[in-house]
Coordinates of C-alpha atoms in Angstrom, one line a residue:
M1 CA 108.0 146.7 -99.1
G2 CA 108.5 143.1 -100.2
I3 CA 111.2 141.4 -102.1
I4 CA 114.6 142.3 -103.5
V5 CA 115.3 140.8 -107.0
S6 CA 118.6 141.8 -108.6
M7 CA 121.9 140.4 -109.8
S8 CA 123.2 141.4 -106.4
N9 CA 121.5 138.3 -105.1
I10 CA 123.9 136.2 -107.1
D11 CA 127.4 136.2 -105.5
T12 CA 130.5 136.9 -107.6
R13 CA 131.8 133.3 -107.6
T14 CA 128.4 131.9 -108.8
A15 CA 128.1 134.4 -111.6
T16 CA 131.7 133.9 -112.7
V17 CA 131.6 130.1 -112.7
L18 CA 128.2 129.9 -114.4
F19 CA 129.1 132.5 -117.0
F20 CA 132.4 131.0 -118.1
W21 CA 131.0 127.5 -117.9
G22 CA 128.4 128.6 -120.3
C23 CA 125.3 128.6 -118.0
P24 CA 123.7 132.0 -117.3
P25 CA 122.5 132.3 -113.7
M26 CA 118.8 131.8 -113.2
G27 CA 116.7 134.6 -112.0
A28 CA 118.9 137.2 -113.8
L29 CA 116.1 139.5 -114.5
L30 CA 144.6 155.1 -98.6
I31 CA 142.1 156.7 -96.6
C32 CA 142.7 160.4 -96.1
A33 CA 142.3 161.5 -92.5
R34 CA 139.8 164.1 -91.5
K35 CA 142.0 167.1 -90.7
R36 CA 141.6 168.8 -87.4
S37 CA 140.9 172.5 -87.0
Y38 CA 144.1 173.0 -84.9
M39 CA 146.4 171.4 -87.6
P40 CA 149.4 173.4 -89.0
S41 CA 148.3 175.7 -91.8
K42 CA 150.3 173.9 -94.5
D43 CA 148.2 170.8 -94.3
S44 CA 146.3 170.0 -97.4
K45 CA 143.3 167.8 -98.1
T46 CA 144.2 166.9 -101.7
P47 CA 144.5 163.2 -102.1
G48 CA 147.5 161.7 -103.9
K49 CA 148.2 158.4 -105.4
D50 CA 145.3 156.0 -104.6
D51 CA 147.0 152.9 -103.4
A52 CA 145.9 151.7 -100.0
N53 CA 147.6 148.4 -100.5
V54 CA 150.8 149.5 -98.8
V55 CA 150.0 151.5 -95.8
K56 CA 146.6 152.6 -94.5
F57 CA 146.4 155.8 -92.4
N58 CA 143.0 155.1 -90.9
A59 CA 140.9 158.1 -90.1
K60 CA 139.5 158.8 -86.7
D61 CA 137.0 156.2 -85.5
E62 CA 133.6 157.5 -86.5
K63 CA 130.2 155.9 -86.3
Q64 CA 129.4 154.2 -89.6
A65 CA 126.1 152.7 -90.6
V66 CA 126.1 148.9 -91.0
K67 CA 124.8 148.4 -94.6
V68 CA 126.0 144.9 -95.3
K69 CA 123.5 143.2 -97.7
N70 CA 122.4 139.8 -96.7
R71 CA 123.4 137.8 -99.7
P72 CA 124.9 134.3 -99.9
G73 CA 128.5 134.0 -100.9
I74 CA 131.9 132.6 -100.0
T75 CA 133.5 135.5 -98.2
V76 CA 136.8 133.7 -97.6
S77 CA 137.5 133.7 -101.3
K78 CA 136.8 137.5 -101.5
I79 CA 139.1 138.1 -98.5
V80 CA 141.9 136.1 -100.2
T81 CA 141.3 138.1 -103.4
Y82 CA 141.9 141.4 -101.5
V83 CA 145.1 140.0 -99.9
I84 CA 146.5 138.8 -103.2
L85 CA 145.8 142.1 -104.9
A86 CA 147.7 143.8 -102.2
L87 CA 150.6 141.4 -102.7
L88 CA 150.5 141.9 -106.5
A89 CA 151.1 145.6 -106.1
I90 CA 154.8 144.9 -105.2
V91 CA 155.5 142.6 -108.2
M92 CA 157.1 143.7 -111.5
V93 CA 155.5 141.5 -114.1
F94 CA 157.1 140.7 -117.4
G95 CA 154.6 138.0 -118.4
V96 CA 151.8 136.1 -116.8
F97 CA 151.4 133.1 -119.1
P98 CA 153.8 130.2 -118.4
S99 CA 156.0 128.9 -121.2
F100 CA 155.3 125.4 -122.3
G101 CA 157.5 125.2 -125.3
S102 CA 156.1 122.7 -127.8
R103 CA 152.9 120.9 -127.5
G104 CA 154.7 117.8 -126.3
S105 CA 156.0 119.6 -123.3
S106 CA 155.3 117.9 -120.0
S107 CA 155.2 121.2 -118.0
N108 CA 152.2 121.2 -115.7
I109 CA 151.2 123.4 -112.8
E110 CA 149.1 121.9 -110.1
F111 CA 147.0 124.5 -108.1
G112 CA 145.3 122.0 -105.8
S113 CA 142.9 119.1 -106.0
Y114 CA 139.3 118.1 -105.6
D115 CA 138.5 114.7 -104.1
G116 CA 141.9 113.6 -105.0
T117 CA 141.8 114.8 -108.6
P118 CA 144.5 117.4 -109.4
I119 CA 143.3 120.8 -110.5
E120 CA 146.1 121.1 -113.0
F121 CA 147.1 123.5 -115.7
S122 CA 148.7 121.9 -118.8
Y123 CA 148.7 122.4 -122.5
G124 CA 145.3 121.9 -124.0
N125 CA 143.4 120.7 -120.9
Y126 CA 140.2 122.1 -119.4
F127 CA 142.1 124.6 -117.2
Y128 CA 144.2 125.8 -120.2
R129 CA 141.1 126.3 -122.3
Q130 CA 139.3 128.2 -119.4
Y131 CA 142.3 130.4 -119.1
Q132 CA 142.2 131.3 -122.8
R133 CA 138.5 131.9 -122.6
Q134 CA 138.7 134.2 -119.6
A135 CA 141.7 136.0 -121.1
Q136 CA 139.6 136.8 -124.2
Q137 CA 136.7 138.1 -122.0
N138 CA 139.0 140.2 -119.8
K139 CA 141.0 142.6 -122.0
A140 CA 142.5 144.4 -119.0
T141 CA 146.2 144.2 -118.4
G142 CA 148.3 144.3 -115.3
D143 CA 148.6 142.3 -112.1
T144 CA 145.0 142.6 -111.0
A145 CA 143.7 141.3 -114.3
A146 CA 146.2 138.4 -114.3
Y147 CA 145.0 137.3 -110.9
Q148 CA 141.3 137.6 -111.9
I149 CA 141.8 135.6 -115.1
W150 CA 143.8 132.8 -113.4
R151 CA 141.5 132.6 -110.4
G152 CA 138.5 132.5 -112.6
A153 CA 140.0 129.6 -114.7
F154 CA 140.9 127.8 -111.5
E155 CA 137.4 128.1 -110.0
S156 CA 135.8 127.0 -113.3
T157 CA 138.0 123.9 -113.3
V158 CA 137.2 123.1 -109.7
F159 CA 133.5 123.3 -110.6
Q160 CA 133.9 121.2 -113.7
T161 CA 135.8 118.6 -111.8
A162 CA 133.3 118.4 -108.9
M163 CA 130.3 118.2 -111.2
S164 CA 131.9 115.6 -113.4
K165 CA 132.4 113.5 -110.3
K166 CA 128.8 114.0 -109.3
A167 CA 127.7 112.9 -112.8
G168 CA 129.9 109.8 -112.6
D169 CA 128.6 108.9 -109.2
A170 CA 125.0 109.2 -110.6
G171 CA 125.9 106.9 -113.5
I172 CA 125.5 109.6 -116.1
R173 CA 127.3 108.8 -119.3
V174 CA 127.2 110.5 -122.7
V175 CA 126.3 108.1 -125.5
G176 CA 127.2 108.7 -129.1
E177 CA 123.8 109.7 -130.3
T178 CA 123.4 112.4 -127.5
L179 CA 126.9 113.7 -128.2
N180 CA 126.3 113.9 -132.0
K181 CA 123.0 115.7 -131.5
A182 CA 124.6 118.2 -129.1
I183 CA 127.4 119.0 -131.6
I184 CA 124.9 119.4 -134.5
D185 CA 122.6 121.6 -132.4
S186 CA 125.5 123.8 -131.3
G187 CA 125.7 125.3 -134.8
V188 CA 129.5 125.0 -135.0
Y189 CA 129.2 123.3 -138.4
N190 CA 126.2 125.3 -139.6
K191 CA 125.9 127.0 -142.9
D192 CA 122.9 129.2 -143.7
G193 CA 121.4 128.2 -140.3
K194 CA 121.6 124.5 -140.9
F195 CA 124.1 121.7 -140.2
D196 CA 126.3 121.4 -143.3
I197 CA 128.1 118.2 -143.9
A198 CA 130.7 119.9 -146.2
T199 CA 131.6 122.3 -143.4
Y200 CA 132.0 119.4 -141.1
E201 CA 134.2 117.5 -143.5
K202 CA 136.4 120.5 -144.1
A203 CA 137.2 121.0 -140.4
S204 CA 140.5 119.6 -139.3
M205 CA 140.7 116.6 -137.1
E206 CA 142.1 118.7 -134.3
S207 CA 139.2 121.1 -134.5
K208 CA 136.7 118.2 -134.5
N209 CA 138.4 116.6 -131.5
Q210 CA 138.3 119.9 -129.6
V211 CA 134.6 120.3 -130.2
K212 CA 134.0 116.6 -129.3
V213 CA 136.0 116.9 -126.0
Q214 CA 134.1 120.1 -125.1
Y215 CA 130.7 118.5 -125.3
E216 CA 131.9 115.2 -123.7
E217 CA 133.0 117.4 -120.7
S218 CA 130.0 119.7 -120.6
L219 CA 127.0 117.4 -121.2
P220 CA 127.2 115.4 -118.0
V221 CA 127.6 118.6 -116.0
Q222 CA 124.6 120.1 -117.8
M223 CA 122.5 117.1 -116.9
V224 CA 123.4 117.5 -113.2
M225 CA 122.6 121.2 -113.4
D226 CA 119.3 120.5 -115.1
D227 CA 118.4 118.1 -112.3
V228 CA 119.3 120.6 -109.6
T229 CA 117.5 123.6 -111.1
S230 CA 114.4 121.5 -112.1
V231 CA 113.6 120.7 -108.4
L232 CA 110.1 122.1 -107.8
S233 CA 109.2 124.1 -104.7
A234 CA 106.1 123.4 -102.8
P235 CA 103.2 126.0 -103.1
A236 CA 103.1 126.3 -99.3
E237 CA 106.7 127.6 -99.4
L238 CA 105.7 130.5 -101.5
D239 CA 102.6 131.1 -99.4
Y240 CA 104.8 131.2 -96.3
I241 CA 107.1 133.8 -97.9
V242 CA 104.2 136.0 -98.9
Q243 CA 102.8 135.7 -95.4
M244 CA 106.1 136.9 -93.9
G245 CA 106.0 139.9 -96.3
D246 CA 102.5 140.7 -95.0
T247 CA 103.8 141.6 -91.5
A248 CA 106.2 144.4 -92.5
R249 CA 106.7 147.0 -89.8
S250 CA 108.1 150.6 -89.8
F251 CA 110.1 152.0 -86.9
E252 CA 111.6 155.1 -85.5
Y253 CA 114.5 154.7 -83.1
A254 CA 116.7 156.9 -80.9
I255 CA 120.5 156.1 -80.7
F256 CA 122.4 156.2 -77.4
D257 CA 126.0 155.8 -78.4
S258 CA 129.3 157.1 -76.9
S259 CA 128.6 160.6 -78.2
V260 CA 126.1 161.1 -75.4
Y261 CA 128.7 160.2 -72.8
P262 CA 129.2 163.3 -70.5
D263 CA 132.1 165.6 -71.4
D264 CA 133.5 165.5 -67.8
L265 CA 133.7 161.7 -67.8
A266 CA 135.3 161.6 -71.3
R267 CA 137.8 164.2 -70.1
Q268 CA 138.6 162.1 -67.1
Y269 CA 139.2 159.1 -69.3
A270 CA 141.5 161.1 -71.6
Q271 CA 143.5 162.4 -68.7
A272 CA 143.9 158.9 -67.4
N273 CA 145.1 157.8 -70.8
M274 CA 147.0 160.9 -72.0
A275 CA 149.5 158.9 -74.1
L276 CA 146.8 157.7 -76.4
F277 CA 145.6 161.2 -77.2
T278 CA 149.1 162.8 -77.6
L279 CA 149.3 164.4 -81.0
I280 CA 152.1 164.5 -83.5
D281 CA 152.4 166.3 -86.9
V282 CA 154.2 164.2 -89.5
S283 CA 154.9 163.7 -93.2
V284 CA 155.1 160.2 -94.6
I285 CA 156.5 158.1 -97.5
S286 CA 154.9 154.7 -97.9
L287 CA 156.8 152.1 -99.9
A288 CA 156.3 148.5 -100.9
D289 CA 159.6 146.9 -99.7
E290 CA 162.3 147.5 -97.1
A291 CA 165.1 147.8 -99.6
T292 CA 163.4 150.6 -101.5
A293 CA 162.6 152.3 -98.3
Q294 CA 166.2 152.2 -97.1
S295 CA 167.4 153.5 -100.5
V296 CA 164.9 156.4 -100.5
R297 CA 166.0 157.3 -96.9
A298 CA 169.6 157.3 -97.9
S299 CA 168.9 159.6 -100.9
I300 CA 167.2 162.0 -98.6
E301 CA 169.9 161.9 -95.9
S302 CA 172.6 162.5 -98.5
G303 CA 170.8 165.5 -99.9
S304 CA 170.4 164.0 -103.4
T305 CA 166.7 164.5 -103.1
T306 CA 164.3 166.2 -100.8
F307 CA 161.7 164.5 -98.7
E308 CA 158.9 166.1 -100.7
D309 CA 160.3 165.1 -104.1
A310 CA 160.9 161.5 -102.8
A311 CA 157.3 161.3 -101.6
K312 CA 155.9 162.5 -104.9
A313 CA 158.1 160.1 -106.9
N314 CA 157.9 157.0 -104.7
S315 CA 155.2 157.1 -102.1
R316 CA 152.2 154.8 -102.5
D317 CA 149.7 156.5 -100.2
S318 CA 147.2 159.2 -100.5
F319 CA 149.6 161.9 -99.3
A320 CA 152.1 161.6 -102.1
A321 CA 150.9 164.5 -104.2
E322 CA 151.3 166.8 -101.2
G323 CA 154.9 165.8 -100.8
G324 CA 154.0 163.4 -98.0
R325 CA 152.3 165.9 -95.7
A326 CA 150.0 163.7 -93.6
G327 CA 149.0 166.2 -90.8
T328 CA 148.3 165.7 -87.2
W329 CA 147.5 162.3 -85.7
Y330 CA 146.8 160.8 -82.3
L331 CA 149.2 158.2 -81.0
Y332 CA 146.4 155.5 -81.0
E333 CA 145.7 156.3 -84.7
L334 CA 149.4 155.9 -85.8
Q335 CA 149.8 152.7 -83.8
G336 CA 147.7 150.8 -86.3
N337 CA 150.2 151.7 -89.0
F338 CA 153.1 149.9 -87.2
S339 CA 153.6 146.2 -87.5
V340 CA 155.1 146.5 -84.0
P341 CA 152.8 148.9 -82.3
E342 CA 155.3 149.8 -79.6
E343 CA 157.6 151.3 -82.2
V344 CA 155.3 154.3 -82.4
N345 CA 157.2 155.5 -79.3
I346 CA 160.4 155.6 -81.4
L347 CA 158.7 157.9 -83.8
Y348 CA 157.4 160.1 -81.0
S349 CA 161.0 160.5 -79.7
T350 CA 162.3 161.5 -83.2
A351 CA 163.5 165.1 -83.3
V352 CA 161.6 167.7 -85.3
G353 CA 162.8 167.9 -88.9
Q354 CA 164.5 164.5 -88.7
I355 CA 163.8 161.5 -90.9
S356 CA 162.8 158.4 -88.9
Q357 CA 164.2 154.9 -89.3
V358 CA 162.3 152.6 -91.7
F359 CA 159.3 151.2 -90.0
A360 CA 157.5 148.0 -91.0
A361 CA 153.8 148.6 -91.6
P362 CA 151.0 146.0 -92.0
N363 CA 151.3 146.2 -95.8
G364 CA 154.7 147.7 -96.5
Y365 CA 157.3 150.1 -95.1
V366 CA 157.1 153.7 -94.0
L367 CA 159.4 156.7 -93.5
Y368 CA 158.3 159.6 -91.4
R369 CA 159.5 163.2 -90.9
V370 CA 158.4 164.9 -87.7
E371 CA 157.0 168.3 -88.5
Q372 CA 156.0 169.3 -85.0
A373 CA 157.0 167.7 -81.7
P374 CA 154.4 165.6 -79.8
F375 CA 151.9 167.7 -77.8
L376 CA 148.9 167.1 -75.7
A377 CA 145.4 167.6 -77.1
D378 CA 143.2 170.2 -75.6
F379 CA 140.7 168.3 -73.5
E380 CA 138.5 171.4 -73.3
D381 CA 138.0 171.4 -77.1
A382 CA 134.7 169.9 -78.2
E383 CA 136.2 168.2 -81.3
V384 CA 138.9 166.5 -79.1
L385 CA 136.3 165.3 -76.7
A386 CA 134.3 163.9 -79.6
D387 CA 137.4 162.0 -80.7
V388 CA 137.8 160.7 -77.2
K389 CA 134.2 159.5 -77.0
A390 CA 134.6 157.9 -80.5
Y391 CA 137.7 156.1 -79.2
I392 CA 135.9 154.8 -76.1
G393 CA 132.8 153.7 -78.1
T394 CA 134.8 151.6 -80.6
R395 CA 137.8 150.5 -78.6
D396 CA 136.8 150.5 -74.9
A397 CA 133.0 150.2 -75.1
Q398 CA 132.6 148.6 -71.7
V399 CA 133.5 152.0 -70.1
V400 CA 130.3 153.5 -71.4
T401 CA 128.0 150.5 -71.6
A402 CA 126.3 150.9 -68.2
Y403 CA 125.8 154.6 -68.6
L404 CA 124.3 154.3 -72.1
E405 CA 122.0 151.5 -71.0
G406 CA 120.7 153.5 -68.1
K407 CA 120.1 156.5 -70.3
A408 CA 118.3 154.4 -72.9
Q409 CA 116.0 152.9 -70.2
E410 CA 115.2 156.4 -68.9
F411 CA 114.3 157.6 -72.3
A412 CA 112.2 154.5 -73.1
V413 CA 109.9 155.5 -70.1
I414 CA 109.7 159.1 -71.2
A415 CA 109.1 158.2 -74.9
A416 CA 106.3 155.8 -74.0
L417 CA 104.4 158.8 -72.6
A418 CA 105.4 161.4 -75.2
M419 CA 103.1 162.4 -78.0
D420 CA 106.1 163.1 -80.3
F421 CA 108.9 160.5 -80.3
A422 CA 111.3 162.7 -82.3
A423 CA 110.7 165.7 -80.1
A424 CA 111.4 163.6 -77.0
A425 CA 114.7 162.4 -78.6
E426 CA 115.7 165.9 -79.5
E427 CA 115.1 167.0 -76.0
A428 CA 117.2 164.1 -74.7
G429 CA 120.0 165.2 -77.1
V430 CA 120.0 162.1 -79.2
Q431 CA 119.6 161.4 -82.9
T432 CA 116.7 159.4 -84.5
V433 CA 116.4 157.2 -87.6
S434 CA 113.2 156.4 -89.4
V435 CA 112.9 152.9 -91.0
E436 CA 110.3 152.2 -93.7
A437 CA 108.2 149.0 -93.6
T438 CA 110.4 145.9 -93.4
P439 CA 109.3 142.3 -93.0
V440 CA 111.0 140.2 -90.3
N441 CA 113.8 138.4 -92.0
V442 CA 116.0 136.7 -89.4
G443 CA 117.4 134.2 -91.9
G444 CA 118.5 136.9 -94.3
S445 CA 116.3 135.5 -97.2
N446 CA 116.9 137.0 -100.6
Y447 CA 113.2 136.7 -101.2
L448 CA 112.4 139.4 -98.7
A449 CA 113.7 142.8 -98.1
G450 CA 115.7 143.2 -94.8
F451 CA 117.1 146.0 -92.7
A452 CA 120.2 146.0 -94.9
Y453 CA 118.0 147.8 -97.5
T454 CA 115.8 150.0 -95.2
D455 CA 117.8 150.9 -92.1
M456 CA 120.1 153.8 -93.0
G457 CA 121.3 154.1 -89.5
G458 CA 122.5 150.5 -89.4
Y459 CA 121.5 149.7 -85.8
L460 CA 118.4 147.5 -86.6
N461 CA 120.4 145.8 -89.3
A462 CA 123.1 145.0 -86.7
V463 CA 120.5 142.9 -84.7
A464 CA 118.6 141.6 -87.7
N465 CA 119.8 138.1 -87.1
D466 CA 119.2 138.2 -83.3
T467 CA 116.0 136.2 -82.8
E468 CA 115.2 137.8 -79.4
A469 CA 115.7 141.3 -80.7
M470 CA 113.4 140.6 -83.7
K471 CA 110.8 139.1 -81.4
T472 CA 110.8 142.3 -79.3
L473 CA 110.4 144.5 -82.4
Y474 CA 107.8 142.4 -84.1
T475 CA 105.6 141.7 -81.0
T476 CA 105.6 145.1 -79.5
P477 CA 102.1 146.6 -80.3
V478 CA 102.0 149.2 -83.0
G479 CA 102.4 152.7 -81.6
E480 CA 104.3 151.6 -78.5
V481 CA 107.9 151.8 -77.6
A482 CA 110.0 148.6 -77.3
A483 CA 112.5 147.9 -74.6
P484 CA 116.1 149.1 -75.3
L485 CA 118.2 147.0 -77.5
A486 CA 122.0 146.7 -77.6
A487 CA 123.5 147.3 -81.0
N488 CA 126.8 148.3 -82.4
N489 CA 128.3 149.2 -79.0
A490 CA 125.3 151.4 -78.4
F491 CA 121.7 151.1 -77.2
I492 CA 118.6 152.0 -79.2
V493 CA 115.1 152.7 -78.2
A494 CA 112.6 151.9 -81.0
K495 CA 109.0 152.9 -81.5
V496 CA 106.8 150.7 -83.8
T497 CA 105.2 153.3 -86.1
G498 CA 103.2 151.1 -88.3
E499 CA 102.5 147.7 -89.9
S500 CA 101.5 147.0 -93.5
A501 CA 100.8 144.1 -95.8
M502 CA 102.5 143.4 -99.0
D503 CA 100.7 145.2 -101.8
T504 CA 98.9 143.2 -104.5
D505 CA 101.4 144.2 -107.3
M506 CA 104.3 143.1 -105.2
S507 CA 102.6 139.8 -104.2
D508 CA 101.9 139.0 -107.8
Y509 CA 105.4 139.9 -108.8
L510 CA 106.9 137.6 -106.2
K511 CA 104.7 134.7 -107.3
L512 CA 105.9 135.3 -110.9
V513 CA 109.7 135.4 -110.2
Y514 CA 109.8 133.0 -107.3
P515 CA 110.4 129.9 -109.4
Y516 CA 113.4 131.5 -111.1
M517 CA 114.8 132.8 -107.8
A518 CA 114.4 129.4 -106.3
Q519 CA 116.4 127.9 -109.2
S520 CA 119.1 130.6 -108.8
Q521 CA 119.3 129.7 -105.1
S522 CA 119.7 126.1 -105.9
Q523 CA 122.6 127.0 -108.2
Q524 CA 124.3 129.1 -105.5
D525 CA 123.8 126.4 -102.9
L526 CA 125.4 123.8 -105.2
I527 CA 128.4 125.9 -106.0
Q528 CA 128.9 126.9 -102.4
S529 CA 128.8 123.3 -101.3
I530 CA 131.6 122.6 -103.8
F531 CA 133.9 125.5 -102.7
T532 CA 133.3 124.9 -99.0
S533 CA 133.8 121.2 -99.2
E534 CA 136.7 119.5 -97.4
K535 CA 137.3 117.7 -100.7
L536 CA 138.8 120.9 -102.1
K537 CA 142.5 121.5 -101.5
D538 CA 143.0 125.1 -102.6
N539 CA 146.7 125.9 -103.1
F540 CA 146.0 128.6 -105.7
L541 CA 147.5 131.6 -103.8
I542 CA 151.0 130.2 -103.3
T543 CA 151.1 128.4 -106.7
F544 CA 150.0 131.6 -108.5
M545 CA 152.7 133.7 -106.8
E546 CA 155.5 131.2 -107.3
N547 CA 154.7 129.8 -110.8
I548 CA 152.9 132.6 -112.5
M549 CA 154.2 135.8 -110.9
G550 CA 157.6 134.4 -110.1
V551 CA 157.6 135.3 -106.5
G552 CA 159.1 132.4 -104.6
A553 CA 158.7 131.8 -100.9
S554 CA 162.4 132.6 -100.3
N555 CA 162.2 135.9 -102.3

């Protein structure tokens, strides 16, 4: 196991900016709940409309493997993207391109600034041309596509502005001879594969000026990019990476999580917190805005429509197709779907068959109908106890920490003497995960594989950036059991099952692609430095909503 080389190593922003700027990246070689066995028989598992942007009914807390790939990127931008897409779901769009009237119009839209220079959309400017270019590439329609096109044009303009400033600071200027050569070499005036003076002379002055401006803008940026990507790496750097790959280790580990917490202790916890584990059977209608929710509620109350028909026609969650039937939920599960968590108590006091008031949810508004009055879960039921343990493990982990650590330490002693690690784990009642040979990769380098790619359980990946944990795993002698490690609200006991060097083919491949990967990394570093700089004032979100989508702050 050695390196990971793929387009996944190039973050979304880098690929988008470079693609629409004209420079290919280097190195480019609602959640349906798990239904419970004691639910009313008319529950269904068929999903309805797939729109988790309004209200999420989160399924019971379950252990999930951590499989986040270590790749560079600006995650803030991605988070903002998800937020805006959720907001866009409530907007009725009649047009997503601002009207400028004639060419002489002075209408401009400022989305922010970089180092004092406005990032501005106006007729014919760089932002305008990037918008047109991305709109031609993205043929999709609707709110999501509109956001992606505008955001892409904005980021390309930020990049162009920042790079132009860098070129200016470096004293880079485009002389006439260089500009003319670039235009000729572009082929825009070619005929039969060669520059044709007649074709050039036939072109309009406006067309010629557009081409001229394009290359005046792009050439200085290209020069800066060439300088960045032409930086050579030292041979010792590659040797060091290969050496890291030569110490790949394989593991087998046992997991001590909340599922091994004793039933009697879990039962005591549940009985001390019975309100959290009180169940209620409900149907739901999820809507985007309060006015619509109130209108739908009034229609149901007046008898002009049924709850089921209203859900099928209006609800935006995964239960719509079932007429809103959502099934049985614990109180703690439903709390997360209330903007004011305490309001869940109002729902729990609603009479069977009644329609609740309109409740604000994190991403919309919800109507409930109570199908069965609240009732206590059966704390003798194995599935219920599993739910209780899962709750403790994810939301109140300190309750089980000492117990799990003690059990892990006991097992480590037993496993160290056992001939068969997996058999010892089975006897202890815990699960094991096998991990193929993986080099130590604390920094999350793209040049080497990491636990994100090899650890299907996710527990080693969770501590992959923990220097002490990695030191423990990679200094414990092969064949021996390492000291317990805390990971993901659990404890793991790992055995080092082997150590291997990078094979010759992989080593040769790494040496071949490393220069290209290093250039790609340089590009990513440059772009990230621009978008994380304090020089960037990013007002895209509010400007897009108000000026493009027509959703004002007061709306």
